[in-house]
Coordinates of C-alpha atoms in Angstrom, one line a residue:
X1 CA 0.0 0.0 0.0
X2 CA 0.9 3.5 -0.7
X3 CA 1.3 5.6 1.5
X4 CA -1.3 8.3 2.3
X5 CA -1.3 11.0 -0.8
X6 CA -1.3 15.0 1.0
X7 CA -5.1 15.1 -0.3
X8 CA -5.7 12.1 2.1
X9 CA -3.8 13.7 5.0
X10 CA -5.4 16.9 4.5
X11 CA -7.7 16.0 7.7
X12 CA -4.9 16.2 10.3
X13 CA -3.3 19.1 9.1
X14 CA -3.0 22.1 10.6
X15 CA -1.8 25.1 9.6
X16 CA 0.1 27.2 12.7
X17 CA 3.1 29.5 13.3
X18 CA 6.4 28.1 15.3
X19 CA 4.3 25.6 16.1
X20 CA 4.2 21.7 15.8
X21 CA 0.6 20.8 17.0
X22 CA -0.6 17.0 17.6
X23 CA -5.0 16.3 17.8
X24 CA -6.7 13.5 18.9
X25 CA -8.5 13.7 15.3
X26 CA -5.1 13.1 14.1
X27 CA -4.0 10.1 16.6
X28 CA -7.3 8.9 15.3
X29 CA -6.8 8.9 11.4
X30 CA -3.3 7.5 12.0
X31 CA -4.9 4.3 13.6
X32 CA -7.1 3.8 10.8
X33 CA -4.2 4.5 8.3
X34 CA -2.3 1.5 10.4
X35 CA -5.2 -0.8 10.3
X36 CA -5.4 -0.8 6.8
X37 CA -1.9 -1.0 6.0
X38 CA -2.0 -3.9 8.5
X39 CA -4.0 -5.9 6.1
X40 CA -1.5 -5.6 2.9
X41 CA 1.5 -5.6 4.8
X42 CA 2.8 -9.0 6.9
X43 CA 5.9 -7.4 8.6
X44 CA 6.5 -3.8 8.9
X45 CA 9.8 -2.7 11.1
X46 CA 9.2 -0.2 13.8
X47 CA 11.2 2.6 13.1
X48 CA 11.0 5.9 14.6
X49 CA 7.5 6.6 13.3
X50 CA 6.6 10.0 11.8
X51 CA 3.5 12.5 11.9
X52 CA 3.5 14.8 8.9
X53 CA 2.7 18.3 9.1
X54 CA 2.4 20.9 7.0
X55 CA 3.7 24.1 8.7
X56 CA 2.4 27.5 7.1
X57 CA 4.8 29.5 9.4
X58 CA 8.3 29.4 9.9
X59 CA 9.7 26.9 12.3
X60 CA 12.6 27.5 14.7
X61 CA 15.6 26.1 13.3
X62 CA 18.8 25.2 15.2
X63 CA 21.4 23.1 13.9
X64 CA 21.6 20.6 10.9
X65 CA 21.1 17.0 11.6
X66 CA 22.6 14.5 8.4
X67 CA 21.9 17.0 6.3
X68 CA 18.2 17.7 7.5
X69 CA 17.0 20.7 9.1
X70 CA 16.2 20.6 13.0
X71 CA 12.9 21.7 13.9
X72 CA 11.9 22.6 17.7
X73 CA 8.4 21.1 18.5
X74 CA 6.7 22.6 21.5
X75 CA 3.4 21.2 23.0
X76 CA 1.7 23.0 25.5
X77 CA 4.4 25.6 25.7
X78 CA 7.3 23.6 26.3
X79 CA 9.6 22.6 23.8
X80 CA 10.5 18.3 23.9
X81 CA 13.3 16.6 23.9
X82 CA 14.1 13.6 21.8
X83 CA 17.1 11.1 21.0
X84 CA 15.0 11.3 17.5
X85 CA 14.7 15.2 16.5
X86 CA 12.0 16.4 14.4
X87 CA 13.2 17.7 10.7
X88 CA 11.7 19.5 7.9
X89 CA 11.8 18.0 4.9
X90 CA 10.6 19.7 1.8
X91 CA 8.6 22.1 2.9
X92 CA 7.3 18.9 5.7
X93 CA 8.0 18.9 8.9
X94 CA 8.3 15.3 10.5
X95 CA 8.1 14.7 14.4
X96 CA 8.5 12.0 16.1
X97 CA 5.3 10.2 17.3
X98 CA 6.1 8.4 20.6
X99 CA 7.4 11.7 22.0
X100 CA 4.5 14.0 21.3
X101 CA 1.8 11.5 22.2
X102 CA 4.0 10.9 25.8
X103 CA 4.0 14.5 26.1
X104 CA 0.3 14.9 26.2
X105 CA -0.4 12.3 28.9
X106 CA -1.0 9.3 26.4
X107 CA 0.9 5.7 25.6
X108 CA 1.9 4.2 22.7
X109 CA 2.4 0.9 22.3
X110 CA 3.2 -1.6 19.2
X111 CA 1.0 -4.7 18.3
X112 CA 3.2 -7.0 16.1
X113 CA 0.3 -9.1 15.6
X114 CA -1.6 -6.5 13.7
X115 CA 1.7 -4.1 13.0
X116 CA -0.5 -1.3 14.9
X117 CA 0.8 1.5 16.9
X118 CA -2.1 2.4 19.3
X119 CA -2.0 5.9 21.0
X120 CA -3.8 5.3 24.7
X121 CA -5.2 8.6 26.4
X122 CA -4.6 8.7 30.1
X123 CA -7.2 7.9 32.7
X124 CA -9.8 10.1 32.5
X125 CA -12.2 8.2 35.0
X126 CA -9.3 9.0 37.5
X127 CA -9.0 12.5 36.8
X128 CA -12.5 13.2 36.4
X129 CA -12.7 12.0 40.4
X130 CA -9.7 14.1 41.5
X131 CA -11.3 17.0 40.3
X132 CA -14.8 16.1 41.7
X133 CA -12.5 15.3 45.1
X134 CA -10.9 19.0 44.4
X135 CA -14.1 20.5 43.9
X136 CA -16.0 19.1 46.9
X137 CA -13.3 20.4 49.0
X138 CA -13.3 24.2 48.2
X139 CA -17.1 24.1 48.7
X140 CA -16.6 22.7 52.2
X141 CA -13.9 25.6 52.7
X142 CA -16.4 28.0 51.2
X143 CA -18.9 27.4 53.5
X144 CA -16.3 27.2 56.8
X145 CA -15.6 30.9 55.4
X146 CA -19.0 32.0 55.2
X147 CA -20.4 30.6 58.4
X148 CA -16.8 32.6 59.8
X149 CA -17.7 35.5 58.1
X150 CA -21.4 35.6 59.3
X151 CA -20.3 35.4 63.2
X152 CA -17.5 38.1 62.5
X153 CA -20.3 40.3 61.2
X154 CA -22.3 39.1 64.6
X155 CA -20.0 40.2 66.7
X156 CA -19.1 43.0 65.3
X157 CA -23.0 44.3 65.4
X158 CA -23.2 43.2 68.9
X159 CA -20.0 45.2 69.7
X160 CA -21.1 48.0 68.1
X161 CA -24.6 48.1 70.4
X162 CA -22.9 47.9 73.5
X163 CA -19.8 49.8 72.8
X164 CA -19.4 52.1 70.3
X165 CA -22.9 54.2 71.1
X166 CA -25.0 56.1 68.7
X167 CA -21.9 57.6 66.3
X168 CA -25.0 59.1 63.9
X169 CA -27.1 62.2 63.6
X170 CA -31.1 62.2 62.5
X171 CA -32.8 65.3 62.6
X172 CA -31.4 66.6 66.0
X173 CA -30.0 63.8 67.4
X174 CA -26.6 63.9 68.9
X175 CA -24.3 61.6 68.8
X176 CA -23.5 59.1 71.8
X177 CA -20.6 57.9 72.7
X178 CA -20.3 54.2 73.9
X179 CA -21.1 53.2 77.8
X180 CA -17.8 52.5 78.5
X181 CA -16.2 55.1 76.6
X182 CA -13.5 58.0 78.3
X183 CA -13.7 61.4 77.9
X184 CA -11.0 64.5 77.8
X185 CA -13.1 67.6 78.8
X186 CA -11.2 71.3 78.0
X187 CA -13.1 74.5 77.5
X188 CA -13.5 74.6 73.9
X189 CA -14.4 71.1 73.3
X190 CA -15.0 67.4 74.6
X191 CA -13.1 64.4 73.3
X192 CA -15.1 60.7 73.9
X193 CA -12.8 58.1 72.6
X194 CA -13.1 54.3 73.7
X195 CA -11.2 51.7 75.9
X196 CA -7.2 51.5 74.8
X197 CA -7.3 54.4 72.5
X198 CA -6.3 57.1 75.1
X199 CA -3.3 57.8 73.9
X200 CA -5.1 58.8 70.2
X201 CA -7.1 61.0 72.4
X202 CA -4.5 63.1 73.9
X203 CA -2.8 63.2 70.4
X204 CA -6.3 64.6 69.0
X205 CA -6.1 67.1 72.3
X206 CA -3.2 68.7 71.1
X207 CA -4.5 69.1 67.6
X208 CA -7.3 70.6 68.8
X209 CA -5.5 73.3 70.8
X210 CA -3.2 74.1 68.3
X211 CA -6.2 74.5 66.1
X212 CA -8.3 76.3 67.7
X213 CA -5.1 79.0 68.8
X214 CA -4.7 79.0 65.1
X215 CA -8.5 80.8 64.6
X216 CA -7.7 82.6 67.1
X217 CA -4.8 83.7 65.7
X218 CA -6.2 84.1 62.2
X219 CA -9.4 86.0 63.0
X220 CA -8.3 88.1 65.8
X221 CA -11.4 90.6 66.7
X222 CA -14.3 88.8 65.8
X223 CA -14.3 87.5 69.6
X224 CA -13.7 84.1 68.4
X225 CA -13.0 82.8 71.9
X226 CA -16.5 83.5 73.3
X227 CA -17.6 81.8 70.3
X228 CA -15.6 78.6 71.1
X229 CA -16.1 78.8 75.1
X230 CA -19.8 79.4 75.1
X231 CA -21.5 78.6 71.8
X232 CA -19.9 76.4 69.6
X233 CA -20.4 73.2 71.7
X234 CA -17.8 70.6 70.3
X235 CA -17.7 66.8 70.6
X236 CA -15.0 65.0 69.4
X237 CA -15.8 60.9 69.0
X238 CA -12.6 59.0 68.1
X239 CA -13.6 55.4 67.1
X240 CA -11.1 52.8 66.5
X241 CA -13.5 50.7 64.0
X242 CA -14.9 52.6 60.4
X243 CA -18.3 54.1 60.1
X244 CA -20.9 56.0 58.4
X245 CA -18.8 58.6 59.3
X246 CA -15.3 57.9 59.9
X247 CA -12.6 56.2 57.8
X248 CA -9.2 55.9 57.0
X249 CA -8.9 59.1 55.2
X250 CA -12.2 60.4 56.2
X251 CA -13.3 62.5 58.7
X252 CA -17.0 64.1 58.9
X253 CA -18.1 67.3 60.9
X254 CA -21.6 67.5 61.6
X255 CA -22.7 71.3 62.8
X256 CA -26.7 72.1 63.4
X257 CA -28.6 74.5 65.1
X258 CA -26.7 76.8 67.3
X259 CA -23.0 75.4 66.0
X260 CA -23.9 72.4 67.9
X261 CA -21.2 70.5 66.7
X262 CA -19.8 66.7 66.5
X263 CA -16.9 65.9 64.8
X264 CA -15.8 62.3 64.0
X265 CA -12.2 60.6 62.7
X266 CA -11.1 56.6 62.7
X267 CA -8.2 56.8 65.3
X268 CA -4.8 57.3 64.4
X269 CA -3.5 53.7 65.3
X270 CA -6.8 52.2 63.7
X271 CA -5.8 53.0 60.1
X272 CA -4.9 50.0 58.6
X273 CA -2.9 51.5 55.9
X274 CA -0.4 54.2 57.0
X275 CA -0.3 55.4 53.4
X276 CA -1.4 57.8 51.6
X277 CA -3.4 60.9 50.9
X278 CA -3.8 62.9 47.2
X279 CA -0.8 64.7 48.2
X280 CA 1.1 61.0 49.0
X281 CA 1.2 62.0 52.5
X282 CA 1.1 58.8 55.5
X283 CA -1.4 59.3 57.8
X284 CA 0.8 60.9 60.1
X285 CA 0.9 62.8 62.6
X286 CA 1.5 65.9 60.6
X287 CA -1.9 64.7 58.6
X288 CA -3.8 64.6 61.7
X289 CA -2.8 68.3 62.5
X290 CA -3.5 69.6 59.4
X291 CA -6.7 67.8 59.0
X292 CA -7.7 68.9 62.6
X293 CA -7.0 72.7 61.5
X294 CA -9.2 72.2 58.1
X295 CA -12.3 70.6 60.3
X296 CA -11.9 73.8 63.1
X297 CA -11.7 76.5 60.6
X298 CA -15.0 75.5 59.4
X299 CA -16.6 76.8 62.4
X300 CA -15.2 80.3 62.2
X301 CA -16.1 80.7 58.6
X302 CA -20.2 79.8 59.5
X303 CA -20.4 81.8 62.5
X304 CA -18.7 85.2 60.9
X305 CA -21.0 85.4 57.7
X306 CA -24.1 83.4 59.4
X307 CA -23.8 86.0 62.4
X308 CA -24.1 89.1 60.1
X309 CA -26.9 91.4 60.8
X310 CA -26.9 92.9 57.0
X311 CA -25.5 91.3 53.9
X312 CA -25.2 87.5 52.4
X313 CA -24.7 85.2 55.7
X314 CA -25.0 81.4 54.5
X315 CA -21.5 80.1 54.2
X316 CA -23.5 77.3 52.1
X317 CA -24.0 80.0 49.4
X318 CA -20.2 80.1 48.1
X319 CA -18.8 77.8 45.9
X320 CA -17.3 74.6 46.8
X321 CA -13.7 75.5 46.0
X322 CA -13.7 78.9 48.0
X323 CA -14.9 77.0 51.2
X324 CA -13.4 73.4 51.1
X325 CA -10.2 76.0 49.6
X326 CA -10.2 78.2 52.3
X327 CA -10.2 75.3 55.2
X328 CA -7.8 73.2 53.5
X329 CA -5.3 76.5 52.7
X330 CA -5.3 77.1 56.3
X331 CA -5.0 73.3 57.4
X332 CA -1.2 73.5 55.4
X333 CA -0.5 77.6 56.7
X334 CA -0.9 76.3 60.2
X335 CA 0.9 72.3 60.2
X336 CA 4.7 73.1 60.6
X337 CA 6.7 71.7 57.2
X338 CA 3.2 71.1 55.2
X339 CA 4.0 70.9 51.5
X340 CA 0.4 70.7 50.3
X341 CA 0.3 73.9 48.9
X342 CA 3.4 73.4 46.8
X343 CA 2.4 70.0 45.8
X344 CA -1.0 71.2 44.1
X345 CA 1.1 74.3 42.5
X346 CA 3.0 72.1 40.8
X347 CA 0.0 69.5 39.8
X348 CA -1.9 72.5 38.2
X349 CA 1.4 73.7 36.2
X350 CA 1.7 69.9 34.9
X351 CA -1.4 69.8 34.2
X352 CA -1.3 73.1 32.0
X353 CA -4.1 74.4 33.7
X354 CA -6.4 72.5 32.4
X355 CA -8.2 72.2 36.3
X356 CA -8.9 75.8 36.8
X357 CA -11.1 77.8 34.3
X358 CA -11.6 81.6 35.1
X359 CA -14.2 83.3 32.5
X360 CA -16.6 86.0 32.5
X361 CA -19.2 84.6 34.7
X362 CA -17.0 82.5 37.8
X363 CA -14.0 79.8 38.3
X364 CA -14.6 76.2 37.9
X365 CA -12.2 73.5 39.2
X366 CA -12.1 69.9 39.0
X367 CA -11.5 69.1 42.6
X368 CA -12.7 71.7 45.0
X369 CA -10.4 70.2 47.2
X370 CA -6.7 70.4 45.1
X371 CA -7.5 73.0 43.1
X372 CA -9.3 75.3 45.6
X373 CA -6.3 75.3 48.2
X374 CA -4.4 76.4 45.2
X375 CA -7.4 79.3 44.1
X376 CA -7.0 80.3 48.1
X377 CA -3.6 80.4 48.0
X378 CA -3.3 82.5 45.4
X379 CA -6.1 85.2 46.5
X380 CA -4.2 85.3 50.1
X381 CA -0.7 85.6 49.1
X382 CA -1.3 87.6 46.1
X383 CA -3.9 90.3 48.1
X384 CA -3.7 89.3 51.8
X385 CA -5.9 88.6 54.4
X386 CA -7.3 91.7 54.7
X387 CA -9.7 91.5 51.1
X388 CA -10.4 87.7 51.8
X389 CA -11.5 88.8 55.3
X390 CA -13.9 91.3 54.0
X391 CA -15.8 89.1 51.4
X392 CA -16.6 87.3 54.8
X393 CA -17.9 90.0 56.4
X394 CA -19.4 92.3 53.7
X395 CA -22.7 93.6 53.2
X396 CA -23.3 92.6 49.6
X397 CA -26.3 91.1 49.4
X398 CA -24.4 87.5 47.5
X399 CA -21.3 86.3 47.7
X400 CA -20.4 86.8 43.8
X401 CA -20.6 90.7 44.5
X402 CA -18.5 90.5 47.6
X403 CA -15.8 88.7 46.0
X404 CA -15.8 91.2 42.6
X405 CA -16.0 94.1 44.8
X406 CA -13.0 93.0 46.6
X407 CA -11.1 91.1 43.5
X408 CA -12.4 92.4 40.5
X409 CA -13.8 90.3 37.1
X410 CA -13.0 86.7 37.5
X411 CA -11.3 86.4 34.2
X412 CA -8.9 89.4 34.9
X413 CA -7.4 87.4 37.7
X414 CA -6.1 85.0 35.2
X415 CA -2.6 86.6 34.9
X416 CA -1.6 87.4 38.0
X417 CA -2.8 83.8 38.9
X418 CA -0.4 82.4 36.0
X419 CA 2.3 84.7 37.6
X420 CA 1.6 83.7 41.2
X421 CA 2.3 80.0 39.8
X422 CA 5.4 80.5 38.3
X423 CA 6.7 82.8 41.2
X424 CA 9.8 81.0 42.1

C-alpha cells in the first residue's frame, strides 16, 4: 500500500506559526491508516514513526542533523526533547510520534500481531474524580468561610450596640458615645474616645489646641473665643473601628442648630494603611494636625458670615472650591513643614491648567479640594488677608458681588494667577 497522498492527509493538518501541534482527530486517522496497511502488509519494522505536518509559518531552526534541518516542536508551551529530532523535509515537517503522544499524557504501544501503533489517552475516570474530590473540598472551605464571616459580622453588630454608642445624627440627634467610653473635657471642646485608644485621644487634644489658637490667631477681633467657650459646643468621637462617618482618610463634621457640633475621625492607630493621601502623605501625625485645623476653621467661617446682621450670611452660598479651599489652605498655613500647597502648584502647572477655568461669569475647578487650596492660596498671598476677610464679612447682598468688589472680574485674575504660579 501507498502511502497516504497529501489530499488524504489533508484532515490532520494544521496550519500554525512556530508551532508543531498533535489532535486527537489526528492520533485517530493514523490508527485507521495502520489498520489498513496492516491488512496488505505482513511485517512492517518499527522505526521511529513519523506524523507529517504541513507548517504554514516558519519553524525555529537550530542546527543541521545529516543534512536535515532541525525543527523545535513545543506542545503545550514547552519545547521536547528527543534522541529522535523532528526535521523538515521539503517544505514537511516530520516529528516524532512516541514523544509527542507521551508528552500529552497518552501511551503508545506496538502490536506486532496486527503491525499497529495504538495511542492510549490517560485515565480520565481518574481525573474526572480528583477533580470532583478538588471540587468538593473548596465548597466545604467555602462554606467554613461563610459561616466565619457571618459570626464576625455578629459580633461586630453586637459590639457596636454595647460599645461604640450612637456615632449618627437624624434630625437633631446627637451623637453618643459608647457606655464605656472615656472622655477628655477642655473649654473649647470634649473628646469621647473608647477603651485602649487614650493615647489617640491626647494626640487629637493637642491638635485641637493648636487648632483652635490657630483661629484665634487668624481672625483676631471677631471675639472668636467667646464663640468657642460658650457657643460652639464641640464633641470629638474617636472610634477605632470605620463608620458611616469615619474612615481611614475620612473624617466628617456634623454642625446644626446653634453650631452644635460633632466631629468624627477613625483613630490614628486604627488606620490599617499608613499610606497615603492625594498629596502622597502617611497618615501621620503631621496629617492629623492639618486635618484637625481644616475641620476647626470650618466653624469660624459659618459663625462670621451666618452672624451678620446685614449682607449675604449662608456660608453654604459660596462655591465649593472657596470653602473646602479656604479650610484646606489654612489646614497646610498652620501644620509646621506642610508641602500641600506646593504640591498642588505644581500639579496645576503639569497639568497646564487645564483644572482651573476663570471666564466672564466665575471659576470652575475639577476638585474643589486640590485646586481650591491652590485658588485660596493664590487670592491670600497675592492680596492678603485683609480683602479675603472682608468678602466674609461684607454687606453685599451675594457672595459673587462681595468677591468682585474685593477682587475684581473673574477672568482678569487669570494673569496674576499664572504669575503667582510661576513665582519661584
Amino acid at each position: 500500500m501507498d502511502p497516504p497522498s497529501l489530499h488524504q492527509f489533508k484532515e490532520i493538518y494544521l496550519f500554525m506559526s512556530n508551532k508543531v501541534v498533535l489532535t486527537t482527530k489526528a492520533i485517530e486517522f493514523f490508527q485507521r491508516w495502520m489498520e489498513k496497511m496492516s491488512k496488505m502488509m505482513k511485517r512492517v519494522s518499527l522505526l521511529t514513526f513519523l506524523l507529517f505536518f504541513i507548517v504554514s509559518g516558519v519553524v525555529i531552526a537550530n542546527n543541521k542533523y545529516k543534512g536535515f534541518n532541525i525543527v523545535n516542536v513545543i506542545v503545550n508551551g514547552v519545547t521536547i526533547k528527543s534522541d529522535v529530532p523532528g526535521i523538515n523535509l521539503d517544505g514537511r515537517t516530520l516529528v516524532p510520534l512516541r514523544v509527542i503522544s507521551e508528552s500529552l499524557g497518552a501511551e503508545v504501544n506496538w502490536d506486532d500481531k496486527s503491525s499497529t501503533a495504538k495511542v492510549v489517552l490517560s485515565d480520565q475516570d481518574g481525573v474526572r474524580k480528583k477533580l470532583t474530590e478538588a471540587n468538593a473540598k473548596v465548597h466545604e472551605l467555602n462554606e467554613k468561610l461563610s459561616n466565619s464571616e457571618k459570626k464576625f459580622t455578629e459580633l461586630m453588630a453586637d459590639f457596636a450596640k454595647n460599645d461604640l454608642g450612637k456615632i449618627e445624627q437624624e434630625g437633631n440627634e446627637r451623637s453618643q458615645p459608647g457606655p464605656t467610653w472615656g472622655s477628655i473635657k477642655r473649654d473649647y471642646y470634649i473628646i469621647h474616645y473608647p477603651q485602649g485608644y487614650e493615647k489617640d485621644a491626647q494626640k487629637m487634644r493637642t491638635n485641637l489646641d493648636t487648632a483652635i489658637a490657630a483661629t484665634l490667631k487668624e481672625y483676631q477681633g471677631f471675639n472668636l473665643d467667646n464663640f468657642f467657650k460658650n457657643i460652639a459646643d464641640i464633641n470629638v468621637f474617636i472610634s477605632q473601628t470605620a463608620n458611616r462617618w469615619a474612615s481611614t482618610g475620612t473624617w466628617t463634621i456634623l454642625v446644626w442648630g446653634n453650631y452644635h457640633t460633632d466631629l468624627h475621625l477613625l483613630a490614628q492607630s486604627a488606620h490599617a494603611f499608613p499610606c497615603c493621601t492625594n498629596t502622597g502623605e502617611e497618615f501621620n501625625d503631621s496629617y492629623f494636625l492639618k486635618t484637625t485645623i481644616h475641620e476647626t476653621f470650618t466653624l469660624p467661617h459659618m459663625y462670621i458670615v451666618g452672624s451678620k446682621k446685614e449682607g449675604w450670611n449662608n456660608v453654604h452660598s459660596v462655591p465649593g472650591w472657596w470653602g473646602q479651599g479656604a479650610d484646606d489652605y489654612f489646614g497646610h498655613k498652620y501644620t509646621p513643614n506642610s508641602k500641600a500647597l506646593s504640591f498642588h502648584k505644581n500639579r496645576v502647572i503639569k497639568d497646564n491648567l487645564k483644572t482651573i477655568h476663570f471666564s466672564t461669569t466665575g471659576i470652575t475647578v475639577a476638585n474643589d479640594y486640590e485646586d481650591g487650596i491652590v485658588l485660596i492660596g493664590f487670592l491670600y498671598e497675592t492680596y492678603g488677608k485683609e480683602k479675603f476677610q472682608k468678602v466674609l464679612t461684607s454687606k453685599e447682598k451675594t457672595f459673587e458681588a462681595a468677591f468682585l468688589k474685593e477682587y475684581g472680574s473673574y477672568e482678569n485674575l487669570q494673569k496674576p494667577f499664572e504669575a503667582w504660579l510661576n513665582k519661584k
